[in-house]
């Protein structure tokens, strides 16, 4: 029980005793004694209820504090997770950019290789035609002789 709770209980006990003593001293009749007894019971019950309510308030305050701490922990964890995800996203973007650059470079290299092959084939075709013409001229020259 907190100091405040004890203080409240002590005040109620003091008031109860004071009231009970005063009323008992002034009353001599059985009916009045019964009324005083009822008032004392009511006072005692009220004090018990106040103590119970104070305990409940203390317990609820502790629960609220625990929930607040739990929420703060969850929020901090969420922020860490968000930062980690943002970092991973940036890493993925960088990786995609690098892969895209490599892919473009490979594509350009392939295009250059194709162009070189075309030139080589054109060159080979021209040389082949030239040899064919030379061979034809040689054959025609031999046939004329």
mmCIF file of N, CA and C in Angstrom:
data_model
loop_
_atom_site.group_PDB
_atom_site.id
_atom_site.type_symbol
_atom_site.label_atom_id
_atom_site.label_comp_id
_atom_site.label_asym_id
_atom_site.label_seq_id
_atom_site.Cartn_x
_atom_site.Cartn_y
_atom_site.Cartn_z
ATOM 1 N N UNK A 1 0.851 -1.172 0.000
ATOM 2 C CA UNK A 1 0.000 0.000 0.000
ATOM 3 C C UNK A 1 0.901 1.241 0.000
ATOM 4 N N UNK A 2 0.494 2.266 -0.757
ATOM 5 C CA UNK A 2 1.324 3.468 -0.836
ATOM 6 C C UNK A 2 1.129 4.328 0.405
ATOM 7 N N UNK A 3 2.014 5.298 0.564
ATOM 8 C CA UNK A 3 1.928 6.201 1.727
ATOM 9 C C UNK A 3 0.624 6.978 1.718
ATOM 10 N N UNK A 4 0.198 7.348 0.498
ATOM 11 C CA UNK A 4 -1.052 8.100 0.370
ATOM 12 C C UNK A 4 -2.229 7.237 0.830
ATOM 13 N N UNK A 5 -2.223 5.971 0.438
ATOM 14 C CA UNK A 5 -3.297 5.057 0.839
ATOM 15 C C UNK A 5 -3.336 4.904 2.359
ATOM 16 N N UNK A 6 -2.188 4.736 2.954
ATOM 17 C CA UNK A 6 -2.111 4.597 4.413
ATOM 18 C C UNK A 6 -2.628 5.862 5.100
ATOM 19 N N UNK A 7 -2.279 6.976 4.569
ATOM 20 C CA UNK A 7 -2.710 8.245 5.141
ATOM 21 C C UNK A 7 -4.233 8.347 5.102
ATOM 22 N N UNK A 8 -4.835 7.993 3.947
ATOM 23 C CA UNK A 8 -6.294 8.051 3.802
ATOM 24 C C UNK A 8 -6.954 7.088 4.785
ATOM 25 N N UNK A 9 -6.434 5.871 4.895
ATOM 26 C CA UNK A 9 -7.003 4.887 5.811
ATOM 27 C C UNK A 9 -6.912 5.381 7.251
ATOM 28 N N UNK A 10 -5.765 5.941 7.629
ATOM 29 C CA UNK A 10 -5.600 6.451 8.994
ATOM 30 C C UNK A 10 -6.590 7.571 9.298
ATOM 31 N N UNK A 11 -6.816 8.433 8.331
ATOM 32 C CA UNK A 11 -7.786 9.524 8.550
ATOM 33 C C UNK A 11 -9.181 8.941 8.769
ATOM 34 N N UNK A 12 -9.558 7.965 7.907
ATOM 35 C CA UNK A 12 -10.879 7.366 8.077
ATOM 36 C C UNK A 12 -11.003 6.633 9.418
ATOM 37 N N UNK A 13 -9.982 5.959 9.811
ATOM 38 C CA UNK A 13 -10.019 5.283 11.118
ATOM 39 C C UNK A 13 -10.162 6.291 12.249
ATOM 40 N N UNK A 14 -9.412 7.381 12.170
ATOM 41 C CA UNK A 14 -9.490 8.415 13.207
ATOM 42 C C UNK A 14 -10.885 9.013 13.260
ATOM 43 N N UNK A 15 -11.432 9.342 12.074
ATOM 44 C CA UNK A 15 -12.784 9.919 12.028
ATOM 45 C C UNK A 15 -13.795 8.912 12.562
ATOM 46 N N UNK A 16 -13.629 7.642 12.186
ATOM 47 C CA UNK A 16 -14.544 6.598 12.656
ATOM 48 C C UNK A 16 -14.506 6.445 14.171
ATOM 49 N N UNK A 17 -13.287 6.419 14.705
ATOM 50 C CA UNK A 17 -13.162 6.283 16.158
ATOM 51 C C UNK A 17 -13.725 7.502 16.879
ATOM 52 N N UNK A 18 -13.419 8.673 16.347
ATOM 53 C CA UNK A 18 -13.908 9.907 16.956
ATOM 54 C C UNK A 18 -15.432 9.948 16.925
ATOM 55 N N UNK A 19 -16.015 9.618 15.779
ATOM 56 C CA UNK A 19 -17.476 9.626 15.638
ATOM 57 C C UNK A 19 -18.100 8.577 16.545
ATOM 58 N N UNK A 20 -17.498 7.421 16.510
ATOM 59 C CA UNK A 20 -18.038 6.327 17.314
ATOM 60 C C UNK A 20 -17.977 6.662 18.805
ATOM 61 N N UNK A 21 -16.881 7.239 19.266
ATOM 62 C CA UNK A 21 -16.732 7.587 20.681
ATOM 63 C C UNK A 21 -17.731 8.667 21.074
ATOM 64 N N UNK A 22 -17.858 9.665 20.212
ATOM 65 C CA UNK A 22 -18.753 10.778 20.510
ATOM 66 C C UNK A 22 -20.193 10.312 20.541
ATOM 67 N N UNK A 23 -20.571 9.547 19.523
ATOM 68 C CA UNK A 23 -21.957 9.100 19.452
ATOM 69 C C UNK A 23 -22.257 8.132 20.581
ATOM 70 N N UNK A 24 -21.335 7.231 20.879
ATOM 71 C CA UNK A 24 -21.552 6.254 21.941
ATOM 72 C C UNK A 24 -21.660 6.948 23.302
ATOM 73 N N UNK A 25 -20.855 7.959 23.522
ATOM 74 C CA UNK A 25 -20.891 8.659 24.810
ATOM 75 C C UNK A 25 -22.190 9.421 24.984
ATOM 76 N N UNK A 26 -22.736 9.956 23.900
ATOM 77 C CA UNK A 26 -23.938 10.768 23.993
ATOM 78 C C UNK A 26 -25.221 9.947 23.984
ATOM 79 N N UNK A 27 -25.154 8.691 23.550
ATOM 80 C CA UNK A 27 -26.374 7.898 23.405
ATOM 81 C C UNK A 27 -26.386 6.748 24.416
ATOM 82 N N UNK A 28 -27.520 6.568 25.021
ATOM 83 C CA UNK A 28 -27.637 5.480 25.981
ATOM 84 C C UNK A 28 -28.692 4.463 25.554
ATOM 85 N N UNK A 29 -29.332 4.711 24.533
ATOM 86 C CA UNK A 29 -30.430 3.824 24.140
ATOM 87 C C UNK A 29 -29.947 2.731 23.195
ATOM 88 N N UNK A 30 -30.681 1.606 23.192
ATOM 89 C CA UNK A 30 -30.309 0.482 22.328
ATOM 90 C C UNK A 30 -30.439 0.831 20.853
ATOM 91 N N UNK A 31 -31.469 1.552 20.495
ATOM 92 C CA UNK A 31 -31.663 1.927 19.088
ATOM 93 C C UNK A 31 -30.522 2.798 18.603
ATOM 94 N N UNK A 32 -30.118 3.711 19.445
ATOM 95 C CA UNK A 32 -29.033 4.598 19.053
ATOM 96 C C UNK A 32 -27.720 3.817 18.929
ATOM 97 N N UNK A 33 -27.515 2.856 19.828
ATOM 98 C CA UNK A 33 -26.312 2.018 19.744
ATOM 99 C C UNK A 33 -26.295 1.205 18.455
ATOM 100 N N UNK A 34 -27.482 0.735 18.055
ATOM 101 C CA UNK A 34 -27.564 -0.020 16.812
ATOM 102 C C UNK A 34 -27.264 0.876 15.617
ATOM 103 N N UNK A 35 -27.753 2.106 15.659
ATOM 104 C CA UNK A 35 -27.489 3.056 14.568
ATOM 105 C C UNK A 35 -25.999 3.351 14.499
ATOM 106 N N UNK A 36 -25.370 3.516 15.665
ATOM 107 C CA UNK A 36 -23.925 3.781 15.700
ATOM 108 C C UNK A 36 -23.169 2.582 15.147
ATOM 109 N N UNK A 37 -23.604 1.406 15.518
ATOM 110 C CA UNK A 37 -22.952 0.190 15.025
ATOM 111 C C UNK A 37 -23.088 0.094 13.506
ATOM 112 N N UNK A 38 -24.278 0.431 12.997
ATOM 113 C CA UNK A 38 -24.481 0.432 11.546
ATOM 114 C C UNK A 38 -23.564 1.450 10.878
ATOM 115 N N UNK A 39 -23.443 2.630 11.488
ATOM 116 C CA UNK A 39 -22.564 3.662 10.929
ATOM 117 C C UNK A 39 -21.103 3.216 10.963
ATOM 118 N N UNK A 40 -20.724 2.542 12.046
ATOM 119 C CA UNK A 40 -19.346 2.043 12.140
ATOM 120 C C UNK A 40 -19.085 0.994 11.063
ATOM 121 N N UNK A 41 -20.075 0.096 10.854
ATOM 122 C CA UNK A 41 -19.930 -0.920 9.802
ATOM 123 C C UNK A 41 -19.825 -0.262 8.425
ATOM 124 N N UNK A 42 -20.647 0.746 8.218
ATOM 125 C CA UNK A 42 -20.613 1.459 6.932
ATOM 126 C C UNK A 42 -19.266 2.141 6.728
ATOM 127 N N UNK A 43 -18.759 2.771 7.776
ATOM 128 C CA UNK A 43 -17.460 3.431 7.710
ATOM 129 C C UNK A 43 -16.357 2.412 7.434
ATOM 130 N N UNK A 44 -16.402 1.288 8.121
ATOM 131 C CA UNK A 44 -15.399 0.235 7.937
ATOM 132 C C UNK A 44 -15.449 -0.306 6.490
ATOM 133 N N UNK A 45 -16.658 -0.567 5.994
ATOM 134 C CA UNK A 45 -16.826 -1.058 4.625
ATOM 135 C C UNK A 45 -16.309 -0.030 3.613
ATOM 136 N N UNK A 46 -16.608 1.234 3.849
ATOM 137 C CA UNK A 46 -16.139 2.307 2.957
ATOM 138 C C UNK A 46 -14.618 2.357 2.923
ATOM 139 N N UNK A 47 -13.987 2.218 4.092
ATOM 140 C CA UNK A 47 -12.522 2.249 4.152
ATOM 141 C C UNK A 47 -11.928 1.061 3.387
ATOM 142 N N UNK A 48 -12.553 -0.107 3.559
ATOM 143 C CA UNK A 48 -12.071 -1.292 2.838
ATOM 144 C C UNK A 48 -12.202 -1.077 1.328
ATOM 145 N N UNK A 49 -13.337 -0.495 0.916
ATOM 146 C CA UNK A 49 -13.546 -0.225 -0.515
ATOM 147 C C UNK A 49 -12.529 0.791 -1.048
ATOM 148 N N UNK A 50 -12.230 1.797 -0.266
ATOM 149 C CA UNK A 50 -11.250 2.809 -0.683
ATOM 150 C C UNK A 50 -9.874 2.175 -0.860
ATOM 151 N N UNK A 51 -9.504 1.332 0.077
ATOM 152 C CA UNK A 51 -8.201 0.651 -0.022
ATOM 153 C C UNK A 51 -8.172 -0.239 -1.263
ATOM 154 N N UNK A 52 -9.260 -0.976 -1.503
ATOM 155 C CA UNK A 52 -9.326 -1.856 -2.678
ATOM 156 C C UNK A 52 -9.235 -1.037 -3.970
ATOM 157 N N UNK A 53 -9.960 0.079 -3.988
ATOM 158 C CA UNK A 53 -9.914 0.935 -5.187
ATOM 159 C C UNK A 53 -8.529 1.533 -5.393
ATOM 160 N N UNK A 54 -7.885 1.914 -4.300
ATOM 161 C CA UNK A 54 -6.523 2.451 -4.425
ATOM 162 C C UNK A 54 -5.570 1.381 -4.961
ATOM 163 N N UNK A 55 -5.727 0.151 -4.481
ATOM 164 C CA UNK A 55 -4.900 -0.940 -4.990
ATOM 165 C C UNK A 55 -5.163 -1.176 -6.481
ATOM 166 N N UNK A 56 -6.436 -1.115 -6.853
ATOM 167 C CA UNK A 56 -6.795 -1.294 -8.259
ATOM 168 C C UNK A 56 -6.199 -0.187 -9.127
ATOM 169 N N UNK A 57 -6.271 1.043 -8.653
ATOM 170 C CA UNK A 57 -5.686 2.173 -9.395
ATOM 171 C C UNK A 57 -4.185 1.983 -9.541
ATOM 172 N N UNK A 58 -3.532 1.535 -8.488
ATOM 173 C CA UNK A 58 -2.088 1.286 -8.549
ATOM 174 C C UNK A 58 -1.783 0.207 -9.580
ATOM 175 N N UNK A 59 -2.543 -0.880 -9.554
ATOM 176 C CA UNK A 59 -2.331 -1.977 -10.509
ATOM 177 C C UNK A 59 -2.560 -1.504 -11.948
ATOM 178 N N UNK A 60 -3.632 -0.743 -12.158
ATOM 179 C CA UNK A 60 -3.923 -0.242 -13.503
ATOM 180 C C UNK A 60 -2.844 0.729 -13.981
ATOM 181 N N UNK A 61 -2.332 1.526 -13.070
ATOM 182 C CA UNK A 61 -1.244 2.449 -13.421
ATOM 183 C C UNK A 61 -0.010 1.668 -13.865
ATOM 184 N N UNK A 62 0.281 0.585 -13.167
ATOM 185 C CA UNK A 62 1.423 -0.264 -13.551
ATOM 186 C C UNK A 62 1.198 -0.899 -14.912
ATOM 187 N N UNK A 63 -0.009 -1.355 -15.160
ATOM 188 C CA UNK A 63 -0.321 -1.953 -16.470
ATOM 189 C C UNK A 63 -0.175 -0.926 -17.584
ATOM 190 N N UNK A 64 -0.659 0.289 -17.337
ATOM 191 C CA UNK A 64 -0.527 1.355 -18.347
ATOM 192 C C UNK A 64 0.936 1.648 -18.617
ATOM 193 N N UNK A 65 1.736 1.675 -17.575
ATOM 194 C CA UNK A 65 3.176 1.917 -17.748
ATOM 195 C C UNK A 65 3.809 0.796 -18.565
ATOM 196 N N UNK A 66 3.436 -0.454 -18.286
ATOM 197 C CA UNK A 66 3.970 -1.582 -19.045
ATOM 198 C C UNK A 66 3.550 -1.503 -20.511
ATOM 199 N N UNK A 67 2.285 -1.167 -20.750
ATOM 200 C CA UNK A 67 1.802 -1.046 -22.133
ATOM 201 C C UNK A 67 2.511 0.085 -22.868
ATOM 202 N N UNK A 68 2.753 1.177 -22.164
ATOM 203 C CA UNK A 68 3.461 2.308 -22.775
ATOM 204 C C UNK A 68 4.877 1.906 -23.155
ATOM 205 N N UNK A 69 5.563 1.204 -22.251
ATOM 206 C CA UNK A 69 6.913 0.721 -22.552
ATOM 207 C C UNK A 69 6.902 -0.275 -23.704
ATOM 208 N N UNK A 70 5.926 -1.163 -23.704
ATOM 209 C CA UNK A 70 5.810 -2.153 -24.782
ATOM 210 C C UNK A 70 5.569 -1.464 -26.115
ATOM 211 N N UNK A 71 4.722 -0.446 -26.112
ATOM 212 C CA UNK A 71 4.451 0.295 -27.334
ATOM 213 C C UNK A 71 5.715 1.006 -27.811
ATOM 214 N N UNK A 72 6.445 1.589 -26.905
ATOM 215 C CA UNK A 72 7.687 2.276 -27.272
ATOM 216 C C UNK A 72 8.691 1.286 -27.867
ATOM 217 N N UNK A 73 8.786 0.102 -27.259
ATOM 218 C CA UNK A 73 9.675 -0.939 -27.791
ATOM 219 C C UNK A 73 9.239 -1.361 -29.191
ATOM 220 N N UNK A 74 7.942 -1.556 -29.365
ATOM 221 C CA UNK A 74 7.418 -1.954 -30.675
ATOM 222 C C UNK A 74 7.682 -0.880 -31.719
ATOM 223 N N UNK A 75 7.505 0.360 -31.334
ATOM 224 C CA UNK A 75 7.737 1.463 -32.264
ATOM 225 C C UNK A 75 9.213 1.529 -32.638
ATOM 226 N N UNK A 76 10.096 1.344 -31.669
ATOM 227 C CA UNK A 76 11.530 1.361 -31.952
ATOM 228 C C UNK A 76 11.895 0.204 -32.878
ATOM 229 N N UNK A 77 11.327 -0.959 -32.630
ATOM 230 C CA UNK A 77 11.589 -2.132 -33.490
ATOM 231 C C UNK A 77 11.074 -1.882 -34.900
ATOM 232 N N UNK A 78 9.908 -1.271 -35.013
ATOM 233 C CA UNK A 78 9.347 -0.945 -36.329
ATOM 234 C C UNK A 78 10.258 0.024 -37.077
ATOM 235 N N UNK A 79 10.764 1.019 -36.374
ATOM 236 C CA UNK A 79 11.659 1.988 -37.011
ATOM 237 C C UNK A 79 12.948 1.312 -37.474
ATOM 238 N N UNK A 80 13.481 0.393 -36.662
ATOM 239 C CA UNK A 80 14.693 -0.346 -37.069
ATOM 240 C C UNK A 80 14.405 -1.182 -38.319
ATOM 241 N N UNK A 81 13.263 -1.845 -38.317
ATOM 242 C CA UNK A 81 12.893 -2.685 -39.458
ATOM 243 C C UNK A 81 12.733 -1.835 -40.718
ATOM 244 N N UNK A 82 12.108 -0.682 -40.583
ATOM 245 C CA UNK A 82 11.922 0.214 -41.734
ATOM 246 C C UNK A 82 13.268 0.667 -42.271
ATOM 247 N N UNK A 83 14.185 1.031 -41.374
ATOM 248 C CA UNK A 83 15.518 1.461 -41.812
ATOM 249 C C UNK A 83 16.244 0.327 -42.526
ATOM 250 N N UNK A 84 16.148 -0.901 -41.986
ATOM 251 C CA UNK A 84 16.788 -2.054 -42.621
ATOM 252 C C UNK A 84 16.200 -2.304 -44.006
ATOM 253 N N UNK A 85 14.860 -2.212 -44.111
ATOM 254 C CA UNK A 85 14.212 -2.419 -45.399
ATOM 255 C C UNK A 85 14.608 -1.339 -46.406
ATOM 256 N N UNK A 86 14.701 -0.095 -45.944
ATOM 257 C CA UNK A 86 15.121 0.985 -46.836
ATOM 258 C C UNK A 86 16.549 0.753 -47.323
ATOM 259 N N UNK A 87 17.411 0.282 -46.433
ATOM 260 C CA UNK A 87 18.789 -0.010 -46.814
ATOM 261 C C UNK A 87 18.825 -1.129 -47.856
ATOM 262 N N UNK A 88 18.033 -2.186 -47.616
ATOM 263 C CA UNK A 88 17.976 -3.290 -48.568
ATOM 264 C C UNK A 88 17.435 -2.833 -49.920
ATOM 265 N N UNK A 89 16.447 -1.955 -49.903
ATOM 266 C CA UNK A 89 15.887 -1.432 -51.151
ATOM 267 C C UNK A 89 16.952 -0.655 -51.914
ATOM 268 N N UNK A 90 17.708 0.172 -51.202
ATOM 269 C CA UNK A 90 18.782 0.931 -51.856
ATOM 270 C C UNK A 90 19.834 -0.003 -52.437
ATOM 271 N N UNK A 91 20.176 -1.057 -51.692
ATOM 272 C CA UNK A 91 21.148 -2.033 -52.186
ATOM 273 C C UNK A 91 20.618 -2.731 -53.436
ATOM 274 N N UNK A 92 19.323 -3.073 -53.424
ATOM 275 C CA UNK A 92 18.715 -3.710 -54.596
ATOM 276 C C UNK A 92 18.704 -2.763 -55.798
ATOM 277 N N UNK A 93 18.397 -1.497 -55.557
ATOM 278 C CA UNK A 93 18.412 -0.510 -56.644
ATOM 279 C C UNK A 93 19.808 -0.405 -57.243
ATOM 280 N N UNK A 94 20.816 -0.363 -56.371
ATOM 281 C CA UNK A 94 22.205 -0.289 -56.837
ATOM 282 C C UNK A 94 22.553 -1.531 -57.639
ATOM 283 N N UNK A 95 22.163 -2.691 -57.124
ATOM 284 C CA UNK A 95 22.439 -3.950 -57.812
ATOM 285 C C UNK A 95 21.751 -3.989 -59.172
ATOM 286 N N UNK A 96 20.511 -3.554 -59.237
ATOM 287 C CA UNK A 96 19.769 -3.533 -60.500
ATOM 288 C C UNK A 96 20.440 -2.573 -61.482
ATOM 289 N N UNK A 97 20.864 -1.420 -60.983
ATOM 290 C CA UNK A 97 21.541 -0.444 -61.858
ATOM 291 C C UNK A 97 22.832 -1.037 -62.407
ATOM 292 N N UNK A 98 23.601 -1.698 -61.541
ATOM 293 C CA UNK A 98 24.853 -2.307 -61.991
ATOM 294 C C UNK A 98 24.584 -3.418 -63.000
ATOM 295 N N UNK A 99 23.582 -4.240 -62.711
ATOM 296 C CA UNK A 99 23.228 -5.325 -63.633
ATOM 297 C C UNK A 99 22.748 -4.758 -64.958
ATOM 298 N N UNK A 100 21.965 -3.702 -64.910
ATOM 299 C CA UNK A 100 21.471 -3.057 -66.117
ATOM 300 C C UNK A 100 22.633 -2.494 -66.936
ATOM 301 N N UNK A 101 23.589 -1.870 -66.270
ATOM 302 C CA UNK A 101 24.759 -1.316 -66.967
ATOM 303 C C UNK A 101 25.565 -2.433 -67.616
ATOM 304 N N UNK A 102 25.777 -3.537 -66.894
ATOM 305 C CA UNK A 102 26.511 -4.675 -67.444
ATOM 306 C C UNK A 102 25.764 -5.264 -68.632
ATOM 307 N N UNK A 103 24.448 -5.369 -68.507
ATOM 308 C CA UNK A 103 23.623 -5.911 -69.583
ATOM 309 C C UNK A 103 23.715 -5.033 -70.829
ATOM 310 N N UNK A 104 23.663 -3.719 -70.638
ATOM 311 C CA UNK A 104 23.788 -2.797 -71.777
ATOM 312 C C UNK A 104 25.165 -2.928 -72.417
ATOM 313 N N UNK A 105 26.196 -3.056 -71.573
ATOM 314 C CA UNK A 105 27.559 -3.204 -72.097
ATOM 315 C C UNK A 105 27.668 -4.496 -72.900
ATOM 316 N N UNK A 106 27.113 -5.590 -72.385
ATOM 317 C CA UNK A 106 27.141 -6.866 -73.106
ATOM 318 C C UNK A 106 26.373 -6.758 -74.414
ATOM 319 N N UNK A 107 25.249 -6.080 -74.374
ATOM 320 C CA UNK A 107 24.441 -5.895 -75.584
ATOM 321 C C UNK A 107 25.230 -5.097 -76.617
ATOM 322 N N UNK A 108 25.885 -4.044 -76.172
ATOM 323 C CA UNK A 108 26.700 -3.236 -77.103
ATOM 324 C C UNK A 108 27.847 -4.073 -77.665
ATOM 325 N N UNK A 109 28.497 -4.863 -76.807
ATOM 326 C CA UNK A 109 29.591 -5.723 -77.266
ATOM 327 C C UNK A 109 29.082 -6.738 -78.287
ATOM 328 N N UNK A 110 27.897 -7.294 -78.021
ATOM 329 C CA UNK A 110 27.308 -8.254 -78.956
ATOM 330 C C UNK A 110 26.994 -7.580 -80.285
ATOM 331 N N UNK A 111 26.430 -6.385 -80.234
ATOM 332 C CA UNK A 111 26.127 -5.637 -81.466
ATOM 333 C C UNK A 111 27.402 -5.350 -82.252
ATOM 334 N N UNK A 112 28.460 -4.975 -81.535
ATOM 335 C CA UNK A 112 29.738 -4.709 -82.208
ATOM 336 C C UNK A 112 30.273 -5.987 -82.834
ATOM 337 N N UNK A 113 30.173 -7.111 -82.134
ATOM 338 C CA UNK A 113 30.642 -8.387 -82.674
ATOM 339 C C UNK A 113 29.847 -8.773 -83.912
ATOM 340 N N UNK A 114 28.546 -8.537 -83.891
ATOM 341 C CA UNK A 114 27.698 -8.832 -85.056
ATOM 342 C C UNK A 114 28.117 -7.970 -86.238
ATOM 343 N N UNK A 115 28.356 -6.685 -85.978
ATOM 344 C CA UNK A 115 28.785 -5.782 -87.055
ATOM 345 C C UNK A 115 30.134 -6.223 -87.632
ATOM 346 N N UNK A 116 31.052 -6.624 -86.746
ATOM 347 C CA UNK A 116 32.355 -7.104 -87.204
ATOM 348 C C UNK A 116 32.197 -8.364 -88.042
ATOM 349 N N UNK A 117 31.294 -9.286 -87.612
ATOM 350 C CA UNK A 117 31.037 -10.490 -88.384
ATOM 351 C C UNK A 117 30.448 -10.156 -89.761
ATOM 352 N N UNK A 118 29.546 -9.186 -89.789
ATOM 353 C CA UNK A 118 28.951 -8.771 -91.063
ATOM 354 C C UNK A 118 30.024 -8.233 -91.991
ATOM 355 N N UNK A 119 30.911 -7.372 -91.429
ATOM 356 C CA UNK A 119 31.996 -6.824 -92.243
ATOM 357 C C UNK A 119 32.926 -7.928 -92.727
ATOM 358 N N UNK A 120 33.226 -8.858 -91.827
ATOM 359 C CA UNK A 120 34.105 -9.968 -92.165
ATOM 360 C C UNK A 120 33.481 -10.830 -93.256
ATOM 361 N N UNK A 121 32.171 -11.088 -93.129
ATOM 362 C CA UNK A 121 31.475 -11.877 -94.146
ATOM 363 C C UNK A 121 31.421 -11.130 -95.469
ATOM 364 N N UNK A 122 31.177 -9.840 -95.408
ATOM 365 C CA UNK A 122 31.146 -9.028 -96.626
ATOM 366 C C UNK A 122 32.515 -9.049 -97.291
ATOM 367 N N UNK A 123 33.545 -8.906 -96.447
ATOM 368 C CA UNK A 123 34.918 -8.945 -96.945
ATOM 369 C C UNK A 123 35.224 -10.309 -97.555
ATOM 370 N N UNK A 124 34.842 -11.375 -96.867
ATOM 371 C CA UNK A 124 35.085 -12.731 -97.357
ATOM 372 C C UNK A 124 34.318 -12.976 -98.644
ATOM 373 N N UNK A 125 33.104 -12.463 -98.704
ATOM 374 C CA UNK A 125 32.279 -12.619 -99.911
ATOM 375 C C UNK A 125 32.918 -11.882 -101.079
ATOM 376 N N UNK A 126 33.424 -10.694 -100.795
ATOM 377 C CA UNK A 126 34.076 -9.912 -101.858
ATOM 378 C C UNK A 126 35.331 -10.633 -102.349
ATOM 379 N N UNK A 127 36.125 -11.156 -101.424
ATOM 380 C CA UNK A 127 37.346 -11.890 -101.805
ATOM 381 C C UNK A 127 36.979 -13.146 -102.588
ATOM 382 N N UNK A 128 35.923 -13.826 -102.150
ATOM 383 C CA UNK A 128 35.479 -15.039 -102.827
ATOM 384 C C UNK A 128 35.032 -14.712 -104.250
ATOM 385 N N UNK A 129 34.296 -13.616 -104.394
ATOM 386 C CA UNK A 129 33.849 -13.184 -105.728
ATOM 387 C C UNK A 129 35.039 -12.813 -106.606
ATOM 388 N N UNK A 130 36.010 -12.169 -105.977
ATOM 389 C CA UNK A 130 37.200 -11.775 -106.729
ATOM 390 C C UNK A 130 37.956 -13.020 -107.201
ATOM 391 N N UNK A 131 38.102 -14.013 -106.358
ATOM 392 C CA UNK A 131 38.775 -15.256 -106.739
ATOM 393 C C UNK A 131 37.989 -15.983 -107.827
ATOM 394 N N UNK A 132 36.674 -15.960 -107.650
ATOM 395 C CA UNK A 132 35.825 -16.600 -108.646
ATOM 396 C C UNK A 132 35.993 -15.928 -110.000
ATOM 397 N N UNK A 133 36.038 -14.606 -110.008
ATOM 398 C CA UNK A 133 36.222 -13.862 -111.255
ATOM 399 C C UNK A 133 37.593 -14.150 -111.860
ATOM 400 N N UNK A 134 38.590 -14.192 -110.988
ATOM 401 C CA UNK A 134 39.941 -14.474 -111.462
ATOM 402 C C UNK A 134 40.006 -15.880 -112.042
ATOM 403 N N UNK A 135 39.366 -16.833 -111.360
ATOM 404 C CA UNK A 135 39.358 -18.219 -111.841
ATOM 405 C C UNK A 135 38.600 -18.305 -113.163
ATOM 406 N N UNK A 136 37.491 -17.602 -113.261
ATOM 407 C CA UNK A 136 36.696 -17.619 -114.488
ATOM 408 C C UNK A 136 37.510 -17.041 -115.664
ATOM 409 N N UNK A 137 38.215 -15.947 -115.380
ATOM 410 C CA UNK A 137 39.021 -15.330 -116.427
ATOM 411 C C UNK A 137 40.142 -16.266 -116.848
ATOM 412 N N UNK A 138 40.709 -16.946 -115.875
ATOM 413 C CA UNK A 138 41.772 -17.889 -116.198
ATOM 414 C C UNK A 138 41.241 -19.039 -117.034
ATOM 415 N N UNK A 139 40.070 -19.528 -116.651
ATOM 416 C CA UNK A 139 39.470 -20.639 -117.413
ATOM 417 C C UNK A 139 39.105 -20.183 -118.811
ATOM 418 N N UNK A 140 38.555 -19.022 -118.934
ATOM 419 C CA UNK A 140 38.163 -18.482 -120.239
ATOM 420 C C UNK A 140 39.411 -18.245 -121.097
ATOM 421 N N UNK A 141 40.486 -17.774 -120.416
ATOM 422 C CA UNK A 141 41.749 -17.542 -121.145
ATOM 423 C C UNK A 141 42.306 -18.874 -121.638
ATOM 424 N N UNK A 142 42.210 -19.905 -120.919
ATOM 425 C CA UNK A 142 42.746 -21.198 -121.317
ATOM 426 C C UNK A 142 41.865 -21.816 -122.397
ATOM 427 N N UNK A 143 40.578 -21.562 -122.307
ATOM 428 C CA UNK A 143 39.674 -22.102 -123.314
ATOM 429 C C UNK A 143 39.892 -21.398 -124.662
ATOM 430 N N UNK A 144 40.259 -20.190 -124.693
ATOM 431 C CA UNK A 144 40.505 -19.444 -125.907
ATOM 432 C C UNK A 144 41.816 -19.897 -126.519
ATOM 433 N N UNK A 145 42.690 -20.343 -125.809
ATOM 434 C CA UNK A 145 43.995 -20.766 -126.326
ATOM 435 C C UNK A 145 43.881 -22.121 -126.823
#
